[in-house]
PDB file of C-alpha atoms in Angstrom:
ATOM      1  CA  UNK T   1     274.578  80.586 149.876  1.00  0.00           C
ATOM      2  CA  UNK T   2     277.775  82.668 149.511  1.00  0.00           C
ATOM      3  CA  UNK T   3     278.078  84.749 146.351  1.00  0.00           C
ATOM      4  CA  UNK T   4     281.117  82.802 145.157  1.00  0.00           C
ATOM      5  CA  UNK T   5     279.194  79.521 145.316  1.00  0.00           C
ATOM      6  CA  UNK T   6     276.492  80.963 143.051  1.00  0.00           C
ATOM      7  CA  UNK T   7     278.854  82.120 140.296  1.00  0.00           C
ATOM      8  CA  UNK T   8     278.605  80.244 137.003  1.00  0.00           C
ATOM      9  CA  UNK T   9     281.289  80.706 134.362  1.00  0.00           C
ATOM     10  CA  UNK T  10     281.739  79.651 130.751  1.00  0.00           C
ATOM     11  CA  UNK T  11     284.877  80.152 128.659  1.00  0.00           C
ATOM     12  CA  UNK T  12     286.055  79.679 125.113  1.00  0.00           C
ATOM     13  CA  UNK T  13     288.822  80.638 122.748  1.00  0.00           C
ATOM     14  CA  UNK T  14     289.329  80.195 119.006  1.00  0.00           C
ATOM     15  CA  UNK T  15     292.217  80.860 116.609  1.00  0.00           C
ATOM     16  CA  UNK T  16     289.797  82.430 114.124  1.00  0.00           C
ATOM     17  CA  UNK T  17     290.076  82.440 110.335  1.00  0.00           C
ATOM     18  CA  UNK T  18     293.024  84.771 109.721  1.00  0.00           C
ATOM     19  CA  UNK T  19     295.973  83.349 111.709  1.00  0.00           C
ATOM     20  CA  UNK T  20     297.592  79.997 112.286  1.00  0.00           C
ATOM     21  CA  UNK T  21     298.186  80.538 116.015  1.00  0.00           C
ATOM     22  CA  UNK T  22     296.226  82.000 118.908  1.00  0.00           C
ATOM     23  CA  UNK T  23     297.845  84.847 120.880  1.00  0.00           C
ATOM     24  CA  UNK T  24     295.002  85.027 123.419  1.00  0.00           C
ATOM     25  CA  UNK T  25     295.254  83.514 126.873  1.00  0.00           C
ATOM     26  CA  UNK T  26     292.682  83.338 129.631  1.00  0.00           C
ATOM     27  CA  UNK T  27     292.422  82.082 133.169  1.00  0.00           C
ATOM     28  CA  UNK T  28     289.574  81.102 135.492  1.00  0.00           C
ATOM     29  CA  UNK T  29     290.349  80.489 139.184  1.00  0.00           C
ATOM     30  CA  UNK T  30     287.023  79.516 140.791  1.00  0.00           C
ATOM     31  CA  UNK T  31     288.407  79.526 144.322  1.00  0.00           C
ATOM     32  CA  UNK T  32     289.673  83.096 143.989  1.00  0.00           C
ATOM     33  CA  UNK T  33     286.773  84.145 141.754  1.00  0.00           C
ATOM     34  CA  UNK T  34     289.423  85.527 139.410  1.00  0.00           C
ATOM     35  CA  UNK T  35     288.918  85.827 135.660  1.00  0.00           C
ATOM     36  CA  UNK T  36     291.541  87.109 133.182  1.00  0.00           C
ATOM     37  CA  UNK T  37     291.733  87.632 129.418  1.00  0.00           C
ATOM     38  CA  UNK T  38     294.975  88.691 127.685  1.00  0.00           C
ATOM     39  CA  UNK T  39     295.661  89.305 123.977  1.00  0.00           C
ATOM     40  CA  UNK T  40     299.330  89.231 123.029  1.00  0.00           C
ATOM     41  CA  UNK T  41     301.226  91.044 120.279  1.00  0.00           C
ATOM     42  CA  UNK T  42     304.660  90.592 118.786  1.00  0.00           C
ATOM     43  CA  UNK T  43     306.349  88.619 116.007  1.00  0.00           C
ATOM     44  CA  UNK T  44     307.605  85.018 116.048  1.00  0.00           C
ATOM     45  CA  UNK T  45     304.811  83.907 118.419  1.00  0.00           C
ATOM     46  CA  UNK T  46     306.095  86.386 121.031  1.00  0.00           C
ATOM     47  CA  UNK T  47     302.494  87.554 121.551  1.00  0.00           C
ATOM     48  CA  UNK T  48     301.628  84.103 122.894  1.00  0.00           C
ATOM     49  CA  UNK T  49     304.582  84.265 125.262  1.00  0.00           C
ATOM     50  CA  UNK T  50     303.598  87.727 126.513  1.00  0.00           C
ATOM     51  CA  UNK T  51     299.941  86.910 127.143  1.00  0.00           C
ATOM     52  CA  UNK T  52     300.789  83.580 128.852  1.00  0.00           C
ATOM     53  CA  UNK T  53     303.406  85.251 131.061  1.00  0.00           C
ATOM     54  CA  UNK T  54     300.970  88.041 131.977  1.00  0.00           C
ATOM     55  CA  UNK T  55     298.209  85.661 132.984  1.00  0.00           C
ATOM     56  CA  UNK T  56     300.577  83.401 134.968  1.00  0.00           C
ATOM     57  CA  UNK T  57     302.313  86.277 136.813  1.00  0.00           C
ATOM     58  CA  UNK T  58     299.112  88.130 137.735  1.00  0.00           C
ATOM     59  CA  UNK T  59     297.582  84.886 138.965  1.00  0.00           C
ATOM     60  CA  UNK T  60     300.626  84.073 141.111  1.00  0.00           C
ATOM     61  CA  UNK T  61     300.809  87.520 142.681  1.00  0.00           C
ATOM     62  CA  UNK T  62     297.119  87.594 143.551  1.00  0.00           C
ATOM     63  CA  UNK T  63     297.224  84.059 144.878  1.00  0.00           C
ATOM     64  CA  UNK T  64     300.022  85.064 147.257  1.00  0.00           C
ATOM     65  CA  UNK T  65     297.641  87.638 148.782  1.00  0.00           C
ATOM     66  CA  UNK T  66     294.697  85.255 149.267  1.00  0.00           C
ATOM     67  CA  UNK T  67     294.609  86.106 152.996  1.00  0.00           C
ATOM     68  CA  UNK T  68     294.182  89.795 152.199  1.00  0.00           C
ATOM     69  CA  UNK T  69     291.172  89.013 150.030  1.00  0.00           C
ATOM     70  CA  UNK T  70     289.723  86.723 152.694  1.00  0.00           C
ATOM     71  CA  UNK T  71     290.119  89.462 155.308  1.00  0.00           C
ATOM     72  CA  UNK T  72     288.325  91.881 153.003  1.00  0.00           C
ATOM     73  CA  UNK T  73     285.424  89.478 152.469  1.00  0.00           C
ATOM     74  CA  UNK T  74     285.106  88.815 156.204  1.00  0.00           C
ATOM     75  CA  UNK T  75     285.122  92.532 156.935  1.00  0.00           C
ATOM     76  CA  UNK T  76     288.014  92.064 159.346  1.00  0.00           C
ATOM     77  CA  UNK T  77     288.728  94.907 161.775  1.00  0.00           C
ATOM     78  CA  UNK T  78     291.852  96.207 163.469  1.00  0.00           C
ATOM     79  CA  UNK T  79     295.221  95.374 161.910  1.00  0.00           C
ATOM     80  CA  UNK T  80     293.581  92.934 159.472  1.00  0.00           C
ATOM     81  CA  UNK T  81     291.131  95.540 158.091  1.00  0.00           C
ATOM     82  CA  UNK T  82     291.307  95.664 154.284  1.00  0.00           C
ATOM     83  CA  UNK T  83     289.771  98.499 152.273  1.00  0.00           C
ATOM     84  CA  UNK T  84     288.514  98.730 148.673  1.00  0.00           C
ATOM     85  CA  UNK T  85     291.639 100.683 147.852  1.00  0.00           C
ATOM     86  CA  UNK T  86     293.840  97.937 149.307  1.00  0.00           C
ATOM     87  CA  UNK T  87     292.264  95.386 146.961  1.00  0.00           C
ATOM     88  CA  UNK T  88     292.652  97.692 143.929  1.00  0.00           C
ATOM     89  CA  UNK T  89     296.269  98.377 144.870  1.00  0.00           C
ATOM     90  CA  UNK T  90     296.884  94.615 145.079  1.00  0.00           C
ATOM     91  CA  UNK T  91     295.505  94.162 141.545  1.00  0.00           C
ATOM     92  CA  UNK T  92     297.542  97.035 140.171  1.00  0.00           C
ATOM     93  CA  UNK T  93     300.715  95.675 141.780  1.00  0.00           C
ATOM     94  CA  UNK T  94     300.092  92.259 140.208  1.00  0.00           C
ATOM     95  CA  UNK T  95     299.646  93.823 136.743  1.00  0.00           C
ATOM     96  CA  UNK T  96     302.784  95.923 137.168  1.00  0.00           C
ATOM     97  CA  UNK T  97     304.774  92.814 138.151  1.00  0.00           C
ATOM     98  CA  UNK T  98     303.562  91.104 134.981  1.00  0.00           C
ATOM     99  CA  UNK T  99     304.516  94.143 132.909  1.00  0.00           C
ATOM    100  CA  UNK T 100     308.037  94.143 134.357  1.00  0.00           C
ATOM    101  CA  UNK T 101     308.415  90.372 133.815  1.00  0.00           C
ATOM    102  CA  UNK T 102     307.393  90.590 130.145  1.00  0.00           C
ATOM    103  CA  UNK T 103     309.729  93.546 129.550  1.00  0.00           C
ATOM    104  CA  UNK T 104     312.580  91.672 131.184  1.00  0.00           C
ATOM    105  CA  UNK T 105     311.889  88.530 129.120  1.00  0.00           C
ATOM    106  CA  UNK T 106     311.825  90.585 125.915  1.00  0.00           C
ATOM    107  CA  UNK T 107     315.191  92.211 126.738  1.00  0.00           C
ATOM    108  CA  UNK T 108     316.857  88.786 126.826  1.00  0.00           C
ATOM    109  CA  UNK T 109     315.804  87.713 123.336  1.00  0.00           C
ATOM    110  CA  UNK T 110     315.923  89.964 120.254  1.00  0.00           C
ATOM    111  CA  UNK T 111     313.147  87.907 118.616  1.00  0.00           C
ATOM    112  CA  UNK T 112     310.847  88.932 121.442  1.00  0.00           C
ATOM    113  CA  UNK T 113     311.879  92.594 121.521  1.00  0.00           C
ATOM    114  CA  UNK T 114     308.805  94.841 121.827  1.00  0.00           C
ATOM    115  CA  UNK T 115     306.367  92.024 122.665  1.00  0.00           C
ATOM    116  CA  UNK T 116     303.444  92.962 124.829  1.00  0.00           C
ATOM    117  CA  UNK T 117     299.900  92.098 125.744  1.00  0.00           C
ATOM    118  CA  UNK T 118     296.578  93.589 126.725  1.00  0.00           C
ATOM    119  CA  UNK T 119     294.985  92.358 129.937  1.00  0.00           C
ATOM    120  CA  UNK T 120     291.615  92.656 131.581  1.00  0.00           C
ATOM    121  CA  UNK T 121     290.872  90.999 134.900  1.00  0.00           C
ATOM    122  CA  UNK T 122     287.791  90.655 137.062  1.00  0.00           C
ATOM    123  CA  UNK T 123     288.042  89.660 140.710  1.00  0.00           C
ATOM    124  CA  UNK T 124     284.921  89.070 142.795  1.00  0.00           C
ATOM    125  CA  UNK T 125     285.263  89.571 146.535  1.00  0.00           C
ATOM    126  CA  UNK T 126     282.297  89.873 148.852  1.00  0.00           C
ATOM    127  CA  UNK T 127     279.515  91.480 146.865  1.00  0.00           C
ATOM    128  CA  UNK T 128     281.854  93.640 144.765  1.00  0.00           C
ATOM    129  CA  UNK T 129     283.607  93.254 141.449  1.00  0.00           C
ATOM    130  CA  UNK T 130     287.142  94.587 141.060  1.00  0.00           C
ATOM    131  CA  UNK T 131     288.706  95.322 137.687  1.00  0.00           C
ATOM    132  CA  UNK T 132     292.242  95.970 136.438  1.00  0.00           C
ATOM    133  CA  UNK T 133     292.620  96.751 132.782  1.00  0.00           C
ATOM    134  CA  UNK T 134     295.229  97.667 130.142  1.00  0.00           C
ATOM    135  CA  UNK T 135     294.720  97.747 126.364  1.00  0.00           C
ATOM    136  CA  UNK T 136     291.681  96.949 124.216  1.00  0.00           C
ATOM    137  CA  UNK T 137     290.406  93.740 125.730  1.00  0.00           C
ATOM    138  CA  UNK T 138     287.054  94.601 127.217  1.00  0.00           C
ATOM    139  CA  UNK T 139     284.747  93.821 130.111  1.00  0.00           C
ATOM    140  CA  UNK T 140     281.013  94.191 129.594  1.00  0.00           C
ATOM    141  CA  UNK T 141     278.219  93.977 132.191  1.00  0.00           C
ATOM    142  CA  UNK T 142     274.640  93.012 131.401  1.00  0.00           C
ATOM    143  CA  UNK T 143     272.095  93.919 134.073  1.00  0.00           C
ATOM    144  CA  UNK T 144     268.302  93.737 133.642  1.00  0.00           C
ATOM    145  CA  UNK T 145     268.751  93.030 129.953  1.00  0.00           C
ATOM    146  CA  UNK T 146     270.862  96.141 129.351  1.00  0.00           C
ATOM    147  CA  UNK T 147     274.528  95.709 128.311  1.00  0.00           C
ATOM    148  CA  UNK T 148     277.281  98.280 128.612  1.00  0.00           C
ATOM    149  CA  UNK T 149     281.062  98.312 128.364  1.00  0.00           C
ATOM    150  CA  UNK T 150     282.763  98.907 131.731  1.00  0.00           C
ATOM    151  CA  UNK T 151     286.368  99.309 130.549  1.00  0.00           C
ATOM    152  CA  UNK T 152     287.802 101.973 128.272  1.00  0.00           C
ATOM    153  CA  UNK T 153     289.731 101.010 125.147  1.00  0.00           C
ATOM    154  CA  UNK T 154     293.350 102.158 125.274  1.00  0.00           C
ATOM    155  CA  UNK T 155     293.525 102.753 121.530  1.00  0.00           C
ATOM    156  CA  UNK T 156     294.024 105.811 119.273  1.00  0.00           C
ATOM    157  CA  UNK T 157     290.279 105.797 118.667  1.00  0.00           C
ATOM    158  CA  UNK T 158     289.438 105.540 122.372  1.00  0.00           C
ATOM    159  CA  UNK T 159     291.848 108.292 123.387  1.00  0.00           C
ATOM    160  CA  UNK T 160     290.540 110.698 120.740  1.00  0.00           C
ATOM    161  CA  UNK T 161     286.941 110.107 121.722  1.00  0.00           C
ATOM    162  CA  UNK T 162     287.749 110.445 125.444  1.00  0.00           C
ATOM    163  CA  UNK T 163     289.432 113.804 124.875  1.00  0.00           C
ATOM    164  CA  UNK T 164     286.561 114.995 122.727  1.00  0.00           C
ATOM    165  CA  UNK T 165     288.949 115.957 119.947  1.00  0.00           C
ATOM    166  CA  UNK T 166     286.933 114.312 117.174  1.00  0.00           C
ATOM    167  CA  UNK T 167     283.449 112.895 116.673  1.00  0.00           C
ATOM    168  CA  UNK T 168     282.990 109.147 116.193  1.00  0.00           C
ATOM    169  CA  UNK T 169     282.371 109.747 112.497  1.00  0.00           C
ATOM    170  CA  UNK T 170     285.646 111.648 112.192  1.00  0.00           C
ATOM    171  CA  UNK T 171     287.553 109.051 114.198  1.00  0.00           C
ATOM    172  CA  UNK T 172     286.391 106.292 111.836  1.00  0.00           C
ATOM    173  CA  UNK T 173     288.480 107.941 109.087  1.00  0.00           C
ATOM    174  CA  UNK T 174     291.690 108.154 111.189  1.00  0.00           C
ATOM    175  CA  UNK T 175     294.516 105.883 110.035  1.00  0.00           C
ATOM    176  CA  UNK T 176     295.546 103.218 112.600  1.00  0.00           C
ATOM    177  CA  UNK T 177     292.579 104.170 114.789  1.00  0.00           C
ATOM    178  CA  UNK T 178     292.690 100.725 116.434  1.00  0.00           C
ATOM    179  CA  UNK T 179     296.386 100.940 117.360  1.00  0.00           C
ATOM    180  CA  UNK T 180     296.908 100.179 121.059  1.00  0.00           C
ATOM    181  CA  UNK T 181     298.180 103.050 123.215  1.00  0.00           C
ATOM    182  CA  UNK T 182     298.887 100.964 126.371  1.00  0.00           C
ATOM    183  CA  UNK T 183     300.132  97.404 126.758  1.00  0.00           C
ATOM    184  CA  UNK T 184     301.985  95.286 129.300  1.00  0.00           C
ATOM    185  CA  UNK T 185     305.654  94.683 128.584  1.00  0.00           C
ATOM    186  CA  UNK T 186     306.449  97.327 126.001  1.00  0.00           C
ATOM    187  CA  UNK T 187     307.920  99.403 128.837  1.00  0.00           C
ATOM    188  CA  UNK T 188     308.852  98.357 132.360  1.00  0.00           C
ATOM    189  CA  UNK T 189     305.753 100.022 133.792  1.00  0.00           C
ATOM    190  CA  UNK T 190     302.318 100.792 132.432  1.00  0.00           C
ATOM    191  CA  UNK T 191     299.336 102.909 133.474  1.00  0.00           C
ATOM    192  CA  UNK T 192     296.652 100.564 134.838  1.00  0.00           C
ATOM    193  CA  UNK T 193     292.940 101.384 135.032  1.00  0.00           C
ATOM    194  CA  UNK T 194     291.356 100.025 138.237  1.00  0.00           C
ATOM    195  CA  UNK T 195     287.774 100.242 139.495  1.00  0.00           C
ATOM    196  CA  UNK T 196     285.256  98.477 141.730  1.00  0.00           C
ATOM    197  CA  UNK T 197     281.489  98.193 141.599  1.00  0.00           C
ATOM    198  CA  UNK T 198     278.625  96.592 143.486  1.00  0.00           C
ATOM    199  CA  UNK T 199     277.238  93.348 142.077  1.00  0.00           C
ATOM    200  CA  UNK T 200     273.551  92.428 142.121  1.00  0.00           C
ATOM    201  CA  UNK T 201     271.944  89.014 141.584  1.00  0.00           C
ATOM    202  CA  UNK T 202     271.605  88.168 137.878  1.00  0.00           C
ATOM    203  CA  UNK T 203     274.539  90.290 136.670  1.00  0.00           C
ATOM    204  CA  UNK T 204     276.368  88.838 133.672  1.00  0.00           C
ATOM    205  CA  UNK T 205     279.950  89.841 132.915  1.00  0.00           C
ATOM    206  CA  UNK T 206     281.820  89.175 129.722  1.00  0.00           C
ATOM    207  CA  UNK T 207     285.583  89.458 129.247  1.00  0.00           C
ATOM    208  CA  UNK T 208     286.634  89.443 125.593  1.00  0.00           C
ATOM    209  CA  UNK T 209     289.565  90.248 123.292  1.00  0.00           C
ATOM    210  CA  UNK T 210     289.144  92.350 120.186  1.00  0.00           C
ATOM    211  CA  UNK T 211     289.079  89.097 118.200  1.00  0.00           C
ATOM    212  CA  UNK T 212     285.483  88.916 119.397  1.00  0.00           C
ATOM    213  CA  UNK T 213     284.318  92.439 120.164  1.00  0.00           C
ATOM    214  CA  UNK T 214     285.820  93.790 116.933  1.00  0.00           C
ATOM    215  CA  UNK T 215     283.016  91.972 115.099  1.00  0.00           C
ATOM    216  CA  UNK T 216     280.232  93.040 117.452  1.00  0.00           C
ATOM    217  CA  UNK T 217     277.720  95.440 115.923  1.00  0.00           C
ATOM    218  CA  UNK T 218     276.193  96.781 119.150  1.00  0.00           C
ATOM    219  CA  UNK T 219     275.873  96.202 122.883  1.00  0.00           C
ATOM    220  CA  UNK T 220     272.177  95.460 122.297  1.00  0.00           C
ATOM    221  CA  UNK T 221     273.228  92.571 120.073  1.00  0.00           C
ATOM    222  CA  UNK T 222     275.450  91.241 122.841  1.00  0.00           C
ATOM    223  CA  UNK T 223     272.634  91.515 125.425  1.00  0.00           C
ATOM    224  CA  UNK T 224     270.402  89.460 123.123  1.00  0.00           C
ATOM    225  CA  UNK T 225     273.062  86.736 122.826  1.00  0.00           C
ATOM    226  CA  UNK T 226     273.611  86.631 126.612  1.00  0.00           C
ATOM    227  CA  UNK T 227     269.879  86.188 127.202  1.00  0.00           C
ATOM    228  CA  UNK T 228     270.467  82.526 126.339  1.00  0.00           C
ATOM    229  CA  UNK T 229     270.126  80.585 129.615  1.00  0.00           C
ATOM    230  CA  UNK T 230     272.649  77.917 128.652  1.00  0.00           C
ATOM    231  CA  UNK T 231     276.021  79.589 129.202  1.00  0.00           C
ATOM    232  CA  UNK T 232     278.028  77.038 127.232  1.00  0.00           C
ATOM    233  CA  UNK T 233     275.674  77.462 124.272  1.00  0.00           C
ATOM    234  CA  UNK T 234     275.908  81.245 124.524  1.00  0.00           C
ATOM    235  CA  UNK T 235     279.702  81.079 124.544  1.00  0.00           C
ATOM    236  CA  UNK T 236     279.754  78.823 121.468  1.00  0.00           C
ATOM    237  CA  UNK T 237     277.289  81.125 119.729  1.00  0.00           C
ATOM    238  CA  UNK T 238     279.501  84.162 120.396  1.00  0.00           C
ATOM    239  CA  UNK T 239     282.517  82.402 118.858  1.00  0.00           C
ATOM    240  CA  UNK T 240     280.443  81.412 115.835  1.00  0.00           C
ATOM    241  CA  UNK T 241     279.226  84.987 115.490  1.00  0.00           C
ATOM    242  CA  UNK T 242     282.797  86.379 115.347  1.00  0.00           C
ATOM    243  CA  UNK T 243     284.009  83.671 112.950  1.00  0.00           C
ATOM    244  CA  UNK T 244     280.994  84.218 110.711  1.00  0.00           C
ATOM    245  CA  UNK T 245     281.912  87.860 110.311  1.00  0.00           C
TER     246      UNK T 245
END
């Protein structure tokens, strides 16, 4: 059985208990094995516009290159040969197109000025996972009962920790530590993190906005929740966990 045919996915979103509208958007394309989560920001519901535009544009751009992905999975040779770097470049191009589209849309309407969105995407091709990421949405992997975060948070806190400027205890006291340092649409282009990794049977991957992971106490806690065999039940339980906190 091909890897794609053995993938099971479960998705959920919730407005939460603080706002009257949901600025998150997500997409699942089973045929492409493409999964996206985006968390918008901006006044007058502009965050919803930004995240929806990001998801739609990235999906369209990747769908246009379906043949490239098929050639990669088949291990095509000669002129059709596609490398890991080619796939990562395709994802980065799609995210940059989305960034430019959001920026252009914002420039047309003063109410949308400065709108933007985070975005994390996972594409599975062959036996590899490919990631493109901007902002503080996250992708986690659980393997053999151990969970870890794959992506890096593009926040003040994340940048300070990465540079080794402050300890985690010191960072906790920094004002606006959760402020995002990268987002799609604020400028015409954005720096995109891309990476690929080998998948093994039994891997679980979770894409989540900070509306969920901001209430998570530890990666061990997440691993325990994902040990639930019923994926729909696990998804519902994670939403209940965040709302409860």
